Steps between C-alpha positions, in 0.01 A plus 500: 500500500634841409490767750700802619573647826497897548488738799161577658364853405210684668250364246572163631426584874130419482598157388694433838153431655419234259821336516496478868184305480682280250783467761266348754548138536202279497563129580337251272150417578443839687282784368677824417425791732286785330710748317406773749736313741773731373325790660582394831738744674772230551496445114462850399842585617638293176355746248361808697701817359755276345761720313484762797757368732883416482533133442200442271638315213310307259548285155219402250487184278328577163404238216399723214316794662375282806628538827539128636722545784606734766762513772532775751688599819444758776597580842227398693338310811346210327509126530861506360618738697865444658618835575442870427798506253398173287250538229214247480459359179146389325501284172210393298428363145166463352368140516511405136865632452655309805776250420641683225810657695331829537496483887873397494599774257322774715637366816871504363433833351381645818775356698767682270286827523496480886871431484585794282265731736739394777276269716707210662196267537134455410237298682158347431233279659380180316275225609689174541248301267549777218720350221645839464711399800730316249542805283621713790732223619670474147512896504702479816230572772531292822266477790576717800170446706202288460162430638303186463387627142764761376840569444663846528771486253808717408741527210817677570639726228860513535 
């Protein structure tokens, strides 16, 4: 599948809400939550006023003229919060476009962008049952904390 990765632009910011919903892990056999779930305060922090704060970084994957994936980071107190100096990462690829290397390409490009921006590490939260755990491990993330259901993972950016 042909796709290209580019920097996020303000016209893409409204899509963050949609891609945050795509990023929600839904175990097999479980009904997905309503789309309105992203309006909860603990989830709004991923997209509200994106681009207005230092540390807001994002990349978009496009196939043709369609946005098929997004990865973004910001300094925030979210599920993936490690400390106040480590950006938290969110990544989503639209369902029909998964398993085509888009997530890996977005993740690698974001790790490079974060390194160039001077960040020593990046963190994320992922459910243990989510197959994306393998993607994150291959990219250099390792668990630093865990609950019964989730990992807090960190990638060092030397």
